[in-house]
Structures are given as structure tokens and as C-alpha cells.
XYZ file of C-alpha atoms in Angstrom:
449
model
C -28.250 20.342 -1.345
C -26.220 17.392 -0.129
C -28.018 14.051 -0.490
C -27.214 10.444 0.194
C -28.194 7.621 -2.139
C -27.094 4.534 -0.308
C -30.003 2.418 -1.532
C -28.992 2.927 -5.142
C -25.505 1.563 -4.676
C -25.703 -0.859 -1.757
C -25.329 -3.823 -4.140
C -22.311 -2.481 -5.978
C -18.850 -3.920 -5.209
C -16.833 -0.776 -4.534
C -13.775 -2.937 -4.303
C -10.354 -3.035 -5.838
C -10.273 0.516 -7.126
C -10.500 1.718 -3.559
C -7.697 -0.407 -2.142
C -4.664 0.613 -0.110
C -5.138 4.347 -0.186
C -3.130 6.310 2.318
C -5.904 8.690 3.296
C -4.589 11.768 1.519
C -3.625 12.829 -1.993
C -2.208 15.681 -3.970
C -4.208 18.802 -4.523
C -5.721 21.573 -2.479
C -9.169 20.458 -3.674
C -10.587 17.154 -4.739
C -10.931 16.240 -8.407
C -14.609 15.535 -9.014
C -14.462 14.929 -12.753
C -12.881 12.415 -15.109
C -13.003 11.486 -18.814
C -14.231 8.015 -19.828
C -12.132 7.037 -22.848
C -14.352 4.071 -23.729
C -17.606 6.000 -24.026
C -16.024 9.368 -24.828
C -17.973 11.090 -22.049
C -17.250 13.443 -19.183
C -18.182 12.086 -15.740
C -19.191 14.303 -12.820
C -18.502 12.315 -9.656
C -20.541 14.698 -7.490
C -23.841 13.758 -9.163
C -25.914 10.706 -8.175
C -26.209 9.596 -11.813
C -22.665 10.779 -12.643
C -24.216 13.079 -15.224
C -25.437 10.171 -17.338
C -28.855 8.895 -16.222
C -29.020 6.529 -19.191
C -26.011 4.536 -17.965
C -27.055 2.889 -14.662
C -24.053 0.530 -14.747
C -21.503 3.339 -15.035
C -20.587 3.507 -11.340
C -19.781 -0.183 -11.196
C -17.625 0.086 -14.293
C -15.494 3.004 -13.124
C -14.980 1.617 -9.610
C -13.857 -1.811 -10.808
C -10.344 -2.863 -9.880
C -7.726 -1.433 -12.181
C -6.434 -4.972 -12.708
C -9.850 -5.929 -14.083
C -10.176 -3.100 -16.596
C -8.162 -1.067 -19.086
C -5.766 1.112 -17.019
C -6.372 3.903 -19.544
C -10.157 3.795 -19.179
C -10.269 7.005 -17.069
C -8.317 10.106 -18.097
C -7.490 13.379 -16.399
C -9.841 16.065 -17.826
C -7.005 18.556 -18.231
C -4.984 16.027 -20.224
C -7.976 15.200 -22.417
C -8.581 18.906 -23.105
C -4.962 19.335 -24.216
C -3.987 21.305 -21.126
C -1.127 20.508 -18.796
C -1.629 17.454 -16.617
C 0.492 18.115 -13.568
C 0.831 14.402 -12.893
C 2.169 13.681 -16.394
C 4.504 16.671 -16.348
C 5.834 15.353 -13.063
C 6.810 12.098 -14.727
C 3.726 10.175 -13.630
C 0.497 9.088 -15.303
C -2.486 11.052 -16.684
C -4.692 8.004 -16.125
C -6.945 7.823 -13.101
C -8.980 5.632 -10.766
C -11.887 6.355 -8.419
C -11.753 6.276 -4.630
C -13.829 7.544 -1.736
C -12.625 10.527 0.253
C -13.566 11.493 3.792
C -14.330 15.183 4.330
C -16.358 16.659 7.177
C -18.348 13.465 7.620
C -18.964 13.157 3.855
C -17.730 10.299 1.668
C -17.456 11.789 -1.856
C -16.148 9.941 -4.898
C -12.760 11.316 -5.918
C -10.677 10.874 -9.068
C -6.987 10.245 -8.347
C -4.038 9.683 -10.655
C -2.460 6.259 -10.956
C -0.687 5.135 -8.967
C -1.831 6.683 -5.684
C -1.619 3.836 -3.230
C -0.322 3.391 0.251
C 2.885 1.432 0.120
C 4.033 -0.184 3.301
C 6.986 1.639 4.818
C 10.174 -0.366 5.410
C 9.282 -0.501 9.108
C 5.765 -1.780 8.356
C 7.149 -4.386 5.961
C 9.578 -5.664 8.600
C 6.818 -5.741 11.226
C 4.608 -7.689 8.837
C 7.333 -10.195 8.051
C 8.301 -10.660 11.696
C 4.688 -11.201 12.813
C 4.051 -13.692 10.026
C 7.154 -15.677 10.886
C 6.316 -15.619 14.582
C 2.836 -17.043 13.947
C 4.204 -19.863 11.789
C 6.979 -20.660 14.281
C 4.536 -20.645 17.201
C 2.116 -22.984 15.413
C 4.930 -25.355 14.479
C 6.175 -25.371 18.061
C 2.704 -26.479 19.189
C 2.710 -29.275 16.622
C 0.251 -27.589 14.277
C 0.566 -27.527 10.518
C 1.540 -24.019 9.403
C 2.784 -22.350 6.239
C 3.388 -18.780 5.092
C 2.037 -17.098 1.948
C -0.537 -19.784 1.133
C -2.873 -19.016 -1.812
C -6.514 -20.087 -1.628
C -7.697 -22.852 -3.922
C -9.220 -20.354 -6.344
C -6.025 -18.208 -6.282
C -8.026 -15.072 -5.465
C -6.159 -14.282 -2.257
C -3.155 -15.355 -0.216
C -3.087 -15.918 3.549
C -0.024 -14.467 5.241
C -0.010 -17.553 7.456
C -2.292 -20.582 7.282
C -2.532 -22.644 10.484
C -4.379 -25.977 10.506
C -5.561 -27.551 13.758
C -5.809 -31.267 14.618
C -9.547 -31.238 13.850
C -9.067 -29.686 10.425
C -9.862 -26.103 11.472
C -7.981 -23.736 9.175
C -7.137 -20.219 10.326
C -5.978 -17.757 7.689
C -3.936 -15.065 9.428
C -3.957 -11.689 7.661
C -1.415 -9.237 9.094
C -2.545 -5.752 8.077
C -0.382 -3.007 9.546
C -1.338 -0.314 7.024
C -4.733 0.936 5.892
C -6.979 -1.345 3.858
C -10.401 -0.374 2.565
C -13.504 -1.995 4.138
C -14.521 -3.403 0.771
C -11.191 -5.179 0.441
C -11.514 -6.650 3.940
C -14.993 -7.865 3.011
C -13.917 -9.341 -0.319
C -10.910 -11.204 1.060
C -12.803 -12.454 4.126
C -15.671 -13.786 2.023
C -13.216 -15.517 -0.286
C -11.482 -17.167 2.696
C -14.768 -18.416 4.180
C -15.769 -19.851 0.809
C -12.562 -21.911 0.925
C -13.349 -23.178 4.472
C -10.766 -20.868 6.011
C -11.589 -18.690 9.018
C -9.944 -15.292 8.478
C -8.134 -13.728 11.420
C -7.046 -10.164 10.756
C -4.272 -8.584 12.827
C -4.061 -4.801 13.261
C -1.892 -2.483 15.340
C -4.042 0.655 15.037
C -7.328 1.306 16.880
C -8.632 3.097 13.765
C -7.982 0.163 11.399
C -10.940 -0.278 9.055
C -10.772 -4.073 9.391
C -11.883 -3.890 13.046
C -15.355 -5.396 13.508
C -15.671 -6.108 9.797
C -14.246 -9.628 10.180
C -12.714 -11.723 12.983
C -9.761 -9.658 14.218
C -7.186 -9.059 16.903
C -5.179 -5.934 17.735
C -1.617 -5.976 19.039
C 0.757 -3.223 20.093
C 2.753 -1.222 17.555
C 6.142 -2.789 18.225
C 9.536 -2.567 16.525
C 10.096 -5.551 14.285
C 13.141 -6.597 16.305
C 10.957 -6.981 19.418
C 8.467 -9.071 17.469
C 11.206 -11.293 16.044
C 12.930 -11.447 19.411
C 9.919 -12.935 21.159
C 8.822 -9.939 23.206
C 5.368 -10.347 24.751
C 2.580 -9.623 22.232
C -0.656 -9.057 24.129
C -3.992 -9.112 22.285
C -5.235 -5.616 23.150
C -8.547 -5.851 21.294
C -10.698 -8.435 19.572
C -10.845 -11.046 22.367
C -13.538 -10.919 25.028
C -15.041 -12.863 27.911
C -18.692 -13.295 28.867
C -19.677 -11.822 32.215
C -23.037 -12.536 33.847
C -24.339 -10.802 36.964
C -27.471 -10.320 39.020
C -28.478 -6.657 38.995
C -28.762 -5.936 42.727
C -27.436 -3.188 44.975
C -24.418 -5.273 45.974
C -23.362 -5.874 42.366
C -20.152 -4.226 41.189
C -21.656 -3.826 37.712
C -24.106 -1.118 36.733
C -27.573 -1.829 35.393
C -27.789 -2.113 31.609
C -31.427 -1.016 31.598
C -31.157 2.074 33.811
C -27.587 2.924 32.738
C -26.417 2.843 36.341
C -29.305 4.866 37.784
C -30.639 1.941 39.779
C -30.922 -1.825 40.018
C -33.591 -3.828 38.223
C -33.142 -7.190 39.918
C -32.736 -9.008 36.613
C -29.771 -10.903 35.183
C -27.457 -9.088 32.736
C -24.694 -10.390 30.511
C -22.078 -8.571 28.473
C -18.771 -9.189 26.688
C -15.707 -7.620 28.346
C -12.009 -7.287 27.611
C -9.919 -9.449 29.978
C -8.706 -6.421 31.980
C -12.300 -5.274 32.613
C -13.606 -8.616 33.849
C -14.504 -9.172 37.506
C -12.280 -10.671 38.658
C -9.728 -9.611 36.054
C -8.920 -12.309 33.497
C -5.465 -13.249 32.363
C -4.340 -11.370 29.249
C -4.482 -13.294 25.976
C -1.216 -13.377 24.048
C -0.610 -13.920 20.356
C 0.708 -17.416 21.050
C -2.472 -18.270 22.987
C -4.674 -17.245 20.069
C -2.550 -19.139 17.540
C -3.147 -22.356 19.485
C -6.720 -21.898 20.730
C -8.118 -20.684 17.401
C -6.731 -23.717 15.584
C -7.939 -26.215 18.207
C -11.410 -24.692 18.466
C -10.973 -23.635 22.094
C -11.477 -20.047 20.899
C -14.116 -19.282 18.292
C -15.096 -16.172 16.324
C -18.589 -14.767 16.852
C -20.507 -11.785 15.553
C -22.732 -10.092 18.134
C -25.298 -7.761 16.558
C -26.037 -4.453 18.197
C -29.543 -4.908 19.498
C -30.068 -1.175 19.380
C -29.717 -0.772 15.614
C -29.968 -4.309 14.303
C -27.279 -3.345 11.796
C -23.951 -2.636 13.426
C -22.264 -5.196 15.631
C -19.006 -6.539 16.939
C -16.753 -9.306 15.718
C -14.793 -10.932 18.510
C -12.919 -14.044 19.529
C -14.314 -15.796 22.602
C -13.775 -19.079 24.380
C -15.891 -21.959 23.108
C -17.203 -22.342 26.664
C -18.416 -18.727 26.790
C -19.965 -19.104 23.349
C -21.982 -22.146 24.399
C -22.942 -20.534 27.700
C -24.298 -17.496 25.893
C -26.220 -19.671 23.464
C -27.851 -21.564 26.307
C -28.806 -18.341 28.069
C -30.195 -16.503 25.077
C -31.737 -19.525 23.439
C -30.421 -18.704 19.992
C -27.531 -19.842 17.897
C -24.628 -17.424 18.000
C -24.373 -15.762 14.583
C -21.485 -17.033 12.519
C -18.832 -14.520 11.495
C -19.986 -12.525 8.530
C -19.054 -9.191 7.069
C -21.787 -6.629 7.751
C -23.129 -4.622 4.865
C -22.092 -1.102 4.057
C -21.975 1.013 7.197
C -23.196 4.554 7.588
C -19.726 6.071 7.537
C -19.077 4.367 4.176
C -22.129 5.727 2.356
C -21.320 7.639 -0.802
C -22.184 11.337 -0.606
C -23.112 13.349 -3.692
C -22.711 17.113 -3.270
C -24.046 17.941 -6.780
C -21.367 20.485 -7.698
C -20.103 21.916 -10.941
C -17.433 19.756 -12.479
C -13.830 20.821 -11.858
C -11.750 20.445 -15.036
C -8.453 21.462 -13.467
C -5.730 18.935 -12.788
C -5.183 18.838 -9.041
C -2.111 16.600 -8.988
C 1.047 18.085 -7.533
C -0.371 21.410 -6.359
C 1.288 22.991 -3.370
C -0.319 21.925 -0.142
C -2.044 18.720 0.644
C -5.646 17.797 0.924
C -5.903 15.654 4.017
C -8.878 13.374 4.558
C -10.589 13.441 7.931
C -8.953 11.229 10.518
C -10.380 7.732 10.500
C -12.624 7.133 13.530
C -11.457 4.924 16.373
C -13.112 1.532 15.896
C -11.567 -0.441 18.770
C -13.351 1.359 21.606
C -12.781 -1.303 24.236
C -16.063 -0.846 26.097
C -18.363 -3.788 26.916
C -20.555 -4.832 24.034
C -23.439 -7.131 23.149
C -25.274 -6.598 26.441
C -28.296 -8.799 27.029
C -30.804 -8.885 29.881
C -32.601 -12.115 30.669
C -36.340 -11.557 30.872
C -37.943 -11.272 34.296
C -38.895 -14.680 35.569
C -42.626 -15.467 35.538
C -44.489 -15.366 38.814
C -43.969 -18.538 40.808
C -46.914 -20.888 40.747
C -47.922 -22.965 43.707
C -45.465 -25.814 43.461
C -46.608 -29.396 43.266
C -44.159 -32.244 42.702
C -44.155 -33.488 39.127
C -44.415 -37.247 38.921
C -42.245 -38.662 36.141
C -42.765 -42.348 35.449
C -39.683 -44.481 34.742
C -40.878 -45.239 31.225
C -41.312 -41.506 30.542
C -37.825 -40.750 31.873
C -36.288 -43.508 29.731
C -38.059 -42.288 26.585
C -37.077 -38.676 27.200
C -33.468 -39.688 27.913
C -33.256 -41.477 24.568
C -34.932 -38.630 22.692
C -32.770 -35.889 24.211
C -29.537 -37.863 24.182
C -28.654 -37.288 27.830
C -28.468 -39.456 30.986
C -31.755 -39.900 32.872
C -30.425 -38.054 35.919
C -29.983 -34.859 33.874
C -33.703 -34.693 33.076
C -36.057 -32.325 34.850
C -39.092 -30.094 34.307
C -38.870 -26.775 32.467
C -39.182 -23.883 34.918
C -41.855 -22.377 32.719
C -44.121 -25.143 31.443
C -43.015 -28.305 33.306
C -42.131 -29.994 29.991
C -39.497 -32.680 30.531
C -36.112 -31.419 29.262
C -32.383 -31.609 29.888
C -32.492 -29.579 33.083
C -29.262 -30.494 34.893
C -25.625 -31.035 34.051
C -23.054 -28.859 32.342
C -24.497 -25.950 30.312
C -28.063 -27.073 31.027
C -30.857 -24.517 30.677
C -33.665 -23.539 33.043
C -36.271 -23.129 30.303
C -37.078 -25.231 27.279
C -36.629 -23.789 23.790
C -40.291 -22.835 23.431
C -40.345 -20.916 26.725
C -37.069 -19.160 25.930
C -38.506 -17.921 22.658
C -41.609 -16.630 24.438
C -39.572 -14.962 27.185
C -37.223 -13.346 24.697
C -40.130 -11.929 22.736
C -39.300 -13.832 19.540
């Protein structure tokens, strides 16, 4: 019976060994066995304990990056048994690495011969180069400091383009036009953040695994000559605007609580793509994001999905929208962070008999399931402000000059921006730009936190 054991492996870095895989490999069936030359043991990848319950660290060892281990650590079972290894007879290698497949919703561990990696096509390489050069040229034209192929201080990764704003904000642009594993996106993003660099991943495919796993932007799939020639590059996904509306019959938006079946009379907010805003917002172009991300006018945020508390959306938003949302919700907007392992990345163990045949080079291809579309484009991060408390009989609140002066000094705002909280009458910053209606204590109570 098929079982999932996510909790056993959630802490393991399934990283480098799973990088840059094209999504399909040789063989009509998947190789689920491999020989460990170091321990002299046979490993069954379809079993939760890999067939060796006394070696709890075995999974981490075999999924380590090939660069961090002996390339001949894992051997084709057929080659070890003295039978023909179809990969070796084809002029390639009998040595293997471990990756995750995608079959019928399952994510099994699969042994593949080295090297089986996705290499960028000439067209992808030219697109990558042209986009990188365009970002650097745009930043330089705006007077920003920009360089290409900049390694981080610890030399663990290299930014395709590093743009530094006047306030010291550093944006590490990562142009990724071919598939990259989620674990690699996570590892490189974490490394960038540790070096005080905000990663900004660029994709051209709505199924790209980097989407919503780090700050990102999606552009059109364009010929490299158009990119180099300055043709318009619109940000199709990854940048959103905050929309707020009163849920009444005259509203053009549907109710988030009743899913359009009625109107609740409360105030809703949601994040929309520019084309879906009311009125429609101006499209954001690559050049706009190069400038605004470096100056801090656009900021990356992570909006958790309130339904699951696990999944969420990474997006770029204006600093004004970010502050407006924070004032409304009464909580600090979560900083960009890579979510943990998602459901569609959980390892699946089918508990099958080990297959000792070499599957390399057989006629026919095994094709992994198509990657799911991740850039869905629909509004996200919806939030409904709690229903306002019943109005009390109103009596003017007398604020003495000495009280107003003390509160002004304590809150750091002009005296004329002070006023009573709509909930408890506590003196607070009530007026002025981005002022709130309720004090922090009342917002927490209203939001149920």
C-alpha cells in the first residue's frame, strides 16, 4: 500500500542531487534500486527505510550533491552484478544519482545515471544572456550600481545581476529560463538573504517551480533578439496591487465570505494583478521593477494562505500598498521566506520489489507528469476586516492640552494627528497619512488574535 512519510524527511536537504533535471529520463520504467559502493549494500528506493532500518542517515547521504560526495558512491545494479549497463555500453557512466520523479501524483525517488541534467538550449542561453545584460544596462541608465555574475561573499552562489540602490538595498536577479528544483531555489534564496541580498527570480513559464517559493517575476517567452533589442518586457506575474472595497450591492467585486452569493456589508481586501484592478492599473515593465526594487518603492512580501496556514504567495508590491495593508490588518507583513516542503514535493514510497535491470537507453521514454501551473493569476491573500462594534452613545472626549502634548511626544506625531481609538477611546495617532481607526490592542481583539 502506498504511504507517505513526510515527517521523517522534512528536515533533510534534498538539494544538489536533484538539480536541473529536465523532467524525463531514459527507460520505460523507473529504476528503484542502486548499489552503495561505500557500504557495499543494495538500496531499495521504494521503501521508507531504503531497506536498511539501521542506517537512518542513509537518505541524506545518497541525496547529497554529487559535488559534495564521491561521484562513484552509487552504482547501477546491473553493472555491479556484472551484467550489461546500457548507459556504460552507450559510452556514458554506470554511476548514478538520486532524484524525485513525478508519476500520477506520486513523487518517488528514482536512480538516474550521471549525467542526466537539463542543459540550457542555445535559445535559452541567449535569452538568459540578453535578459541579464538588459537588467544591468537598465540599472546603469538609472544611475544605479549594477554588475553581472557577482558571487556572494561566501562564494556559495552567483547572482546573474546584482543591482544596488542608493539606500544600500541589494537585489540579486536570478534569471531562470529552464527548470530548477524547489530545493535549489530554496538553498540559493536562503544563501542570498544571509548575505543581505534580496533574491528576485525571473521565469518565463507559468509552471516554473521557483514561482511562490521566493520573490519572483514572470515575463513573456521572447526571442533573445527582441530582449536585446529593447522590446517591451511586461511583468506578467509576481507583481500585485492591493484593492480594498466595501461589500455592498453596488460593489463591482464579489463577496469573499459568500463567494459571490450575496453581500456581507463588511470591508474586503485582496491582492490583484494590474490588469484585474478596478480601475485597471498600468502594467509593470521589467525596467520599472529594476528601478523600484532597488529604491525600495517596490518591496517583496509573503502572504500566507489563511485557509491552510502553510501555502502562500510571494509577490512584489508597492511600499505604499504594503504599509496600507499593515495598518489595516494590524500585523507586520511577513518578510520573504521560502516555505517548507509542499504537498506536491512529498516523497512517496510505493514499497515495491527492487528492479535490478538497467533502464538506461531503452526504447521509449518515461515522461514525468506535467508540472502544475503555479502562476494562476487569480486574486490572493484575501482579508475581511471584522464587523465594526455596535456604536455607543457618543459623548465628546475631552483631551487636555497637557495630555495631547504628552501623547504627541510619546507617539512621535504632530498633536493635530491625535484622536481617540474608535474602539476604546484610547488616545492614538488617528489622523494623517496611513493612520488607523483602531489602536493596536483593539485590532488584535477584532482580528481574533
